[in-house]
Tab-separated table of C-alpha atoms and ligand atoms in Angstrom:
chain	number	residue	atom	x	y	z
J	1	MET	CA	6.232	5.749	-8.562
J	2	LYS	CA	4.950	9.225	-9.370
J	3	LEU	CA	1.432	7.879	-9.856
J	4	SER	CA	1.068	6.333	-6.416
J	5	PRO	CA	-1.391	8.168	-4.155
J	6	TYR	CA	0.273	6.426	-1.198
J	7	VAL	CA	3.676	7.868	-2.065
J	8	LEU	CA	2.088	11.276	-2.473
J	9	ARG	CA	0.945	11.207	1.171
J	10	VAL	CA	4.540	10.967	2.341
J	11	GLU	CA	5.685	13.722	-0.004
J	12	TRP	CA	2.955	16.033	1.299
J	13	ALA	CA	3.854	15.388	4.945
J	14	LEU	CA	7.568	16.000	4.339
J	15	LYS	CA	6.866	19.156	2.364
J	16	LEU	CA	4.367	20.386	4.948
J	17	LYS	CA	6.994	20.212	7.684
J	18	GLY	CA	9.764	21.485	5.399
J	19	ILE	CA	11.843	18.313	5.766
J	20	GLU	CA	14.419	17.781	3.044
J	21	TYR	CA	14.388	14.378	1.436
J	22	GLU	CA	15.730	12.412	-1.484
J	23	TYR	CA	13.076	10.870	-3.744
J	24	VAL	CA	14.160	7.482	-5.083
J	25	THR	CA	11.983	6.127	-7.876
J	26	GLU	CA	11.055	2.455	-8.064
J	27	ASP	CA	10.124	0.240	-10.997
J	28	LEU	CA	7.410	-1.999	-9.570
J	29	LYS	CA	7.711	-4.453	-12.471
J	30	ASN	CA	11.357	-4.920	-11.615
J	31	LYS	CA	11.677	-4.236	-7.913
J	32	SER	CA	15.052	-3.098	-6.624
J	33	PRO	CA	17.008	-5.106	-4.008
J	34	GLU	CA	16.648	-2.035	-1.728
J	35	LEU	CA	12.847	-2.203	-1.845
J	36	LEU	CA	12.845	-5.949	-1.112
J	37	LEU	CA	15.229	-5.346	1.770
J	38	TYR	CA	13.382	-2.348	3.195
J	39	ASN	CA	9.847	-3.697	2.797
J	40	PRO	CA	10.178	-7.513	2.680
J	41	VAL	CA	6.596	-8.066	3.887
J	42	TYR	CA	4.605	-6.066	1.317
J	43	LYS	CA	7.355	-5.201	-1.201
J	44	ALA	CA	5.451	-1.972	-1.862
J	45	VAL	CA	6.114	1.749	-1.986
J	46	PRO	CA	6.316	4.070	-0.163
J	47	VAL	CA	9.149	3.327	2.220
J	48	LEU	CA	10.790	6.121	4.198
J	49	VAL	CA	14.410	5.503	5.134
J	50	HIS	CA	15.551	7.675	8.032
J	51	HIS	CA	19.046	7.270	9.536
J	52	GLY	CA	19.299	4.027	7.541
J	53	LYS	CA	16.152	2.575	9.136
J	54	PRO	CA	13.191	1.768	6.872
J	55	ILE	CA	9.574	2.586	7.705
J	56	PRO	CA	6.974	1.066	5.318
J	57	GLU	CA	3.200	1.778	4.930
J	58	SER	CA	2.105	5.339	4.150
J	59	VAL	CA	-0.049	5.970	7.246
J	60	VAL	CA	2.615	4.470	9.539
J	61	ILE	CA	5.142	6.779	7.853
J	62	LEU	CA	2.903	9.821	8.446
J	63	GLU	CA	2.712	9.001	12.151
J	64	TYR	CA	6.482	8.443	12.201
J	65	ILE	CA	7.116	11.841	10.583
J	66	GLU	CA	4.918	13.451	13.219
J	67	ASP	CA	6.795	11.678	16.047
J	68	ALA	CA	10.321	12.079	14.694
J	69	TRP	CA	9.909	15.778	13.821
J	70	LYS	CA	7.367	16.747	16.487
J	71	ASP	CA	8.980	20.166	16.975
J	72	LEU	CA	8.405	21.113	13.361
J	73	SER	CA	5.085	22.809	12.682
J	74	PRO	CA	2.463	22.423	11.506
J	75	SER	CA	1.528	19.261	13.343
J	76	ILE	CA	-0.121	16.525	11.339
J	77	LEU	CA	-2.121	15.419	14.391
J	78	PRO	CA	-3.905	17.577	16.993
J	79	SER	CA	-2.332	17.741	20.484
J	80	ASP	CA	-5.540	16.857	22.349
J	81	PRO	CA	-5.710	13.024	22.787
J	82	HIS	CA	-9.418	12.829	21.894
J	83	GLN	CA	-8.979	14.985	18.800
J	84	ARG	CA	-5.957	12.841	17.850
J	85	ALA	CA	-8.072	9.701	18.184
J	86	LEU	CA	-10.814	11.279	16.063
J	87	ALA	CA	-8.336	12.204	13.325
J	88	ARG	CA	-7.057	8.611	13.283
J	89	PHE	CA	-10.636	7.300	13.172
J	90	TRP	CA	-11.604	9.438	10.149
J	91	ALA	CA	-8.322	8.737	8.381
J	92	LYS	CA	-9.069	5.001	8.738
J	93	PHE	CA	-12.676	5.540	7.607
J	94	SER	CA	-11.574	7.416	4.488
J	95	GLU	CA	-9.080	4.659	3.679
J	96	GLU	CA	-11.278	1.629	4.367
J	97	LYS	CA	-14.743	2.901	3.431
J	98	CYS	CA	-14.118	5.574	0.795
J	99	LEU	CA	-10.989	4.340	-0.989
J	100	HIS	CA	-10.895	0.524	-0.801
J	101	GLY	CA	-14.579	-0.129	-0.232
J	102	GLY	CA	-15.674	2.969	-2.170
J	103	PHE	CA	-13.887	4.444	-5.181
J	104	VAL	CA	-12.139	1.143	-5.928
J	105	ASP	CA	-15.523	-0.630	-5.917
J	106	VAL	CA	-17.054	1.934	-8.281
J	107	PHE	CA	-14.057	1.683	-10.555
J	108	SER	CA	-13.978	-2.099	-10.621
J	109	LYS	CA	-17.687	-2.781	-11.173
J	110	THR	CA	-20.013	-2.410	-14.119
J	111	GLY	CA	-23.775	-2.036	-14.694
J	112	ASP	CA	-26.202	-2.132	-11.750
J	113	GLU	CA	-23.500	-3.268	-9.348
J	114	GLN	CA	-21.541	-0.136	-10.186
J	115	LEU	CA	-24.567	2.145	-9.680
J	116	GLU	CA	-25.144	0.515	-6.296
J	117	ALA	CA	-21.471	1.085	-5.387
J	118	VAL	CA	-21.781	4.784	-6.395
J	119	LYS	CA	-24.802	5.219	-4.112
J	120	GLU	CA	-23.000	3.586	-1.224
J	121	LEU	CA	-19.849	5.653	-1.794
J	122	GLN	CA	-21.821	8.912	-1.907
J	123	GLU	CA	-23.433	8.027	1.438
J	124	ARG	CA	-20.009	7.327	2.924
J	125	LEU	CA	-18.602	10.584	1.551
J	126	LYS	CA	-21.550	12.390	3.144
J	127	THR	CA	-20.604	10.771	6.462
J	128	LEU	CA	-16.959	11.812	6.006
J	129	GLU	CA	-18.128	15.331	5.130
J	130	GLY	CA	-19.631	15.633	8.615
J	131	TYR	CA	-16.068	15.787	10.017
J	132	LEU	CA	-15.435	18.882	7.852
J	133	GLU	CA	-18.317	20.843	9.386
J	134	GLY	CA	-17.146	24.348	10.412
J	135	LYS	CA	-13.614	23.810	9.097
J	136	LYS	CA	-11.698	24.587	5.921
J	137	PHE	CA	-9.645	21.396	6.110
J	138	PHE	CA	-10.215	18.212	8.104
J	139	GLY	CA	-7.231	19.357	10.186
J	140	GLY	CA	-8.754	22.817	10.803
J	141	SER	CA	-7.083	25.849	9.231
J	142	THR	CA	-4.171	23.727	7.947
J	143	ILE	CA	-4.092	20.228	6.549
J	144	GLY	CA	-3.682	17.282	8.911
J	145	LEU	CA	-3.715	13.470	8.899
J	146	VAL	CA	-7.180	13.069	7.323
J	147	ASP	CA	-6.471	15.637	4.580
J	148	ILE	CA	-3.260	13.815	3.720
J	149	VAL	CA	-4.753	10.308	3.821
J	150	ALA	CA	-7.828	11.353	1.786
J	151	GLY	CA	-5.695	13.735	-0.290
J	152	TRP	CA	-5.760	11.503	-3.369
J	153	ILE	CA	-9.491	12.290	-3.826
J	154	PRO	CA	-9.035	15.802	-5.312
J	155	SER	CA	-6.692	14.581	-8.077
J	156	TRP	CA	-8.122	11.143	-8.774
J	157	ASN	CA	-11.852	11.760	-8.354
J	158	SER	CA	-12.466	13.779	-11.521
J	159	ILE	CA	-10.373	11.340	-13.566
J	160	MET	CA	-12.307	8.355	-12.228
J	161	GLU	CA	-15.616	10.161	-12.854
J	162	GLU	CA	-14.594	10.889	-16.440
J	163	ILE	CA	-13.520	7.299	-17.110
J	164	VAL	CA	-16.591	5.601	-15.630
J	165	GLY	CA	-18.884	8.398	-16.909
J	166	ILE	CA	-20.642	8.930	-13.553
J	167	LYS	CA	-20.599	12.040	-11.328
J	168	ILE	CA	-19.637	10.976	-7.816
J	169	VAL	CA	-18.775	14.142	-5.881
J	170	ASP	CA	-21.713	16.381	-6.638
J	171	GLY	CA	-21.480	20.034	-5.494
J	172	GLU	CA	-25.097	20.164	-4.327
J	173	GLN	CA	-25.027	16.856	-2.506
J	174	LEU	CA	-21.536	17.256	-1.040
J	175	PRO	CA	-20.888	21.024	-0.779
J	176	LEU	CA	-18.250	20.871	1.985
J	177	LEU	CA	-16.297	18.121	0.293
J	178	THR	CA	-16.469	19.992	-3.029
J	179	ALA	CA	-15.076	23.149	-1.377
J	180	TRP	CA	-12.384	21.023	0.332
J	181	ILE	CA	-11.336	19.530	-3.031
J	182	HIS	CA	-11.007	23.056	-4.432
J	183	ASP	CA	-8.997	24.297	-1.403
J	184	ILE	CA	-6.665	21.265	-1.448
J	185	LEU	CA	-5.893	21.777	-5.140
J	186	GLU	CA	-5.034	25.435	-4.399
J	187	LEU	CA	-2.246	24.519	-1.942
J	188	ASP	CA	1.294	25.111	-3.196
J	189	LEU	CA	2.591	21.808	-1.823
J	190	VAL	CA	-0.170	19.995	-3.708
J	191	LYS	CA	0.533	21.858	-6.940
J	192	GLU	CA	4.274	21.105	-6.603
J	193	SER	CA	3.809	17.369	-6.101
J	194	ARG	CA	0.711	16.742	-8.224
J	195	PRO	CA	1.359	13.835	-10.597
J	196	PRO	CA	1.064	14.497	-14.348
J	197	LEU	CA	-2.703	14.199	-14.791
J	198	ASP	CA	-2.564	12.910	-18.367
J	199	GLU	CA	-0.350	10.043	-17.129
J	200	VAL	CA	-2.721	9.312	-14.249
J	201	LYS	CA	-5.627	9.304	-16.713
J	202	ALA	CA	-3.868	6.970	-19.159
J	203	HIS	CA	-2.858	4.647	-16.292
J	204	MET	CA	-6.395	4.569	-14.849
J	205	ARG	CA	-7.976	4.080	-18.272
J	206	LYS	CA	-5.762	1.030	-18.854
J	207	ILE	CA	-6.787	-0.428	-15.482
J	208	ARG	CA	-10.482	0.169	-16.256
J	209	GLU	CA	-10.174	-1.433	-19.711
J	210	ASN	CA	-8.592	-4.524	-18.168
J	211	ILE	CA	-11.376	-4.727	-15.584
J	212	VAL	CA	-14.128	-4.368	-18.204
J	213	ASP	CA	-12.417	-6.948	-20.462
J	214	SER	CA	-12.091	-9.488	-17.680
J	215	THR	CA	-15.703	-8.864	-16.558
J	216	LEU	CA	-16.895	-9.484	-20.121
J	217	CYS	CA	-14.769	-12.658	-20.285
J	218	LEU	CA	-16.222	-13.848	-16.991
J	219	LYS	CA	-19.794	-13.141	-18.130
J	220	LYS	CA	-19.108	-14.981	-21.402
J	221	ALA	CA	-17.631	-17.932	-19.486
J	222	CYS	CA	-20.725	-18.020	-17.232
J	223	ARG	CA	-23.040	-18.003	-20.278
J	224	MET	CA	-21.022	-20.847	-21.863
J	225	LEU	CA	-21.160	-22.815	-18.631
J	226	LYS	CA	-24.942	-22.343	-18.374
J	227	TRP	CA	-25.287	-23.435	-22.012
J	228	PHE	CA	-23.196	-26.574	-21.401
J	229	ILE	CA	-25.210	-27.439	-18.292
J	230	THR	CA	-28.479	-26.982	-20.211
J	231	MET	CA	-27.196	-29.113	-23.112
J	232	ASP	CA	-26.113	-31.787	-20.679
J	233	CYS	CA	-29.614	-31.800	-19.127
J	234	VAL	CA	-31.234	-32.009	-22.546
J	235	ILE	CA	-29.014	-34.920	-23.596
U	301	LIG	N1	-1.120	0.107	2.290
U	301	LIG	C1	0.020	0.551	1.537
U	301	LIG	C2	-0.298	0.465	0.061
U	301	LIG	C3	0.921	0.765	-0.802
U	301	LIG	C4	0.736	0.301	-2.221
U	301	LIG	O1	-0.234	-0.412	-2.560
U	301	LIG	N2	1.682	0.658	-3.072
U	301	LIG	C5	1.663	0.180	-4.431
U	301	LIG	C6	1.921	1.297	-5.404
U	301	LIG	S1	0.519	2.370	-5.491
U	301	LIG	C7	2.788	-0.849	-4.573
U	301	LIG	O2	3.922	-0.559	-4.303
U	301	LIG	N3	2.426	-2.069	-4.960
U	301	LIG	C8	3.346	-3.140	-5.069
U	301	LIG	C9	3.204	-3.922	-6.344
U	301	LIG	O3	2.536	-3.435	-7.277
U	301	LIG	O4	3.781	-4.995	-6.429
U	301	LIG	C10	0.394	1.973	1.965
U	301	LIG	O5	-0.500	2.685	2.464
U	301	LIG	O6	1.578	2.351	1.845
């Protein structure tokens, strides 16, 4: 699943710590018995298998990598307990408020609802940007948990903006985040594992077309329903 931003997180963490790994691809339309065995609850990628034991869920895997290879630097999490808690907090915020309740909302809505979602997302990104103040990366001078969890933004953002035709991460409004996007894309480990952008674009475009089609169908169905109700009243 080269196009999965969740899988990419695990690749980045393994590369960052210099851990050798075997990458096993998965066809999600025809899931392998291994995937069903290793992740019977969600049946999703990524799954890390270490010493024969499976660990599912990208953020859980990142924490596992940090614990299992704690002697390998750089660390994904700070050593200070409060700083560790903060990193976990912002990683969760980026996931729940910027990805699921943010970019996904913008990408899955149309018209005024979409413009409203853009405004809300930009406000949330501004909040996230506060955690970058005075630092190159969220993790400091090297990337850490938040950079890895939010690391899909640099590759996916410009593609999403192009497809929906709306600028989301504006350099003037979000200068620190814009610089962070640039610095993330300059990292060798990111360049090495970056998915083929034309494939990402084609994949995202297909998703957007399906969303727009089903929204149009729904609107049409609503209009028909209203028409039937009105006719019924008239009769
Ligand atoms: N919360 C999960 C999300 C993983 C996820 O959604 N993976 C997708 C691929 S991007 C998947 O395998 N979906 C299963 C399916 O399509 O049936 C994580 O962080 O690992």
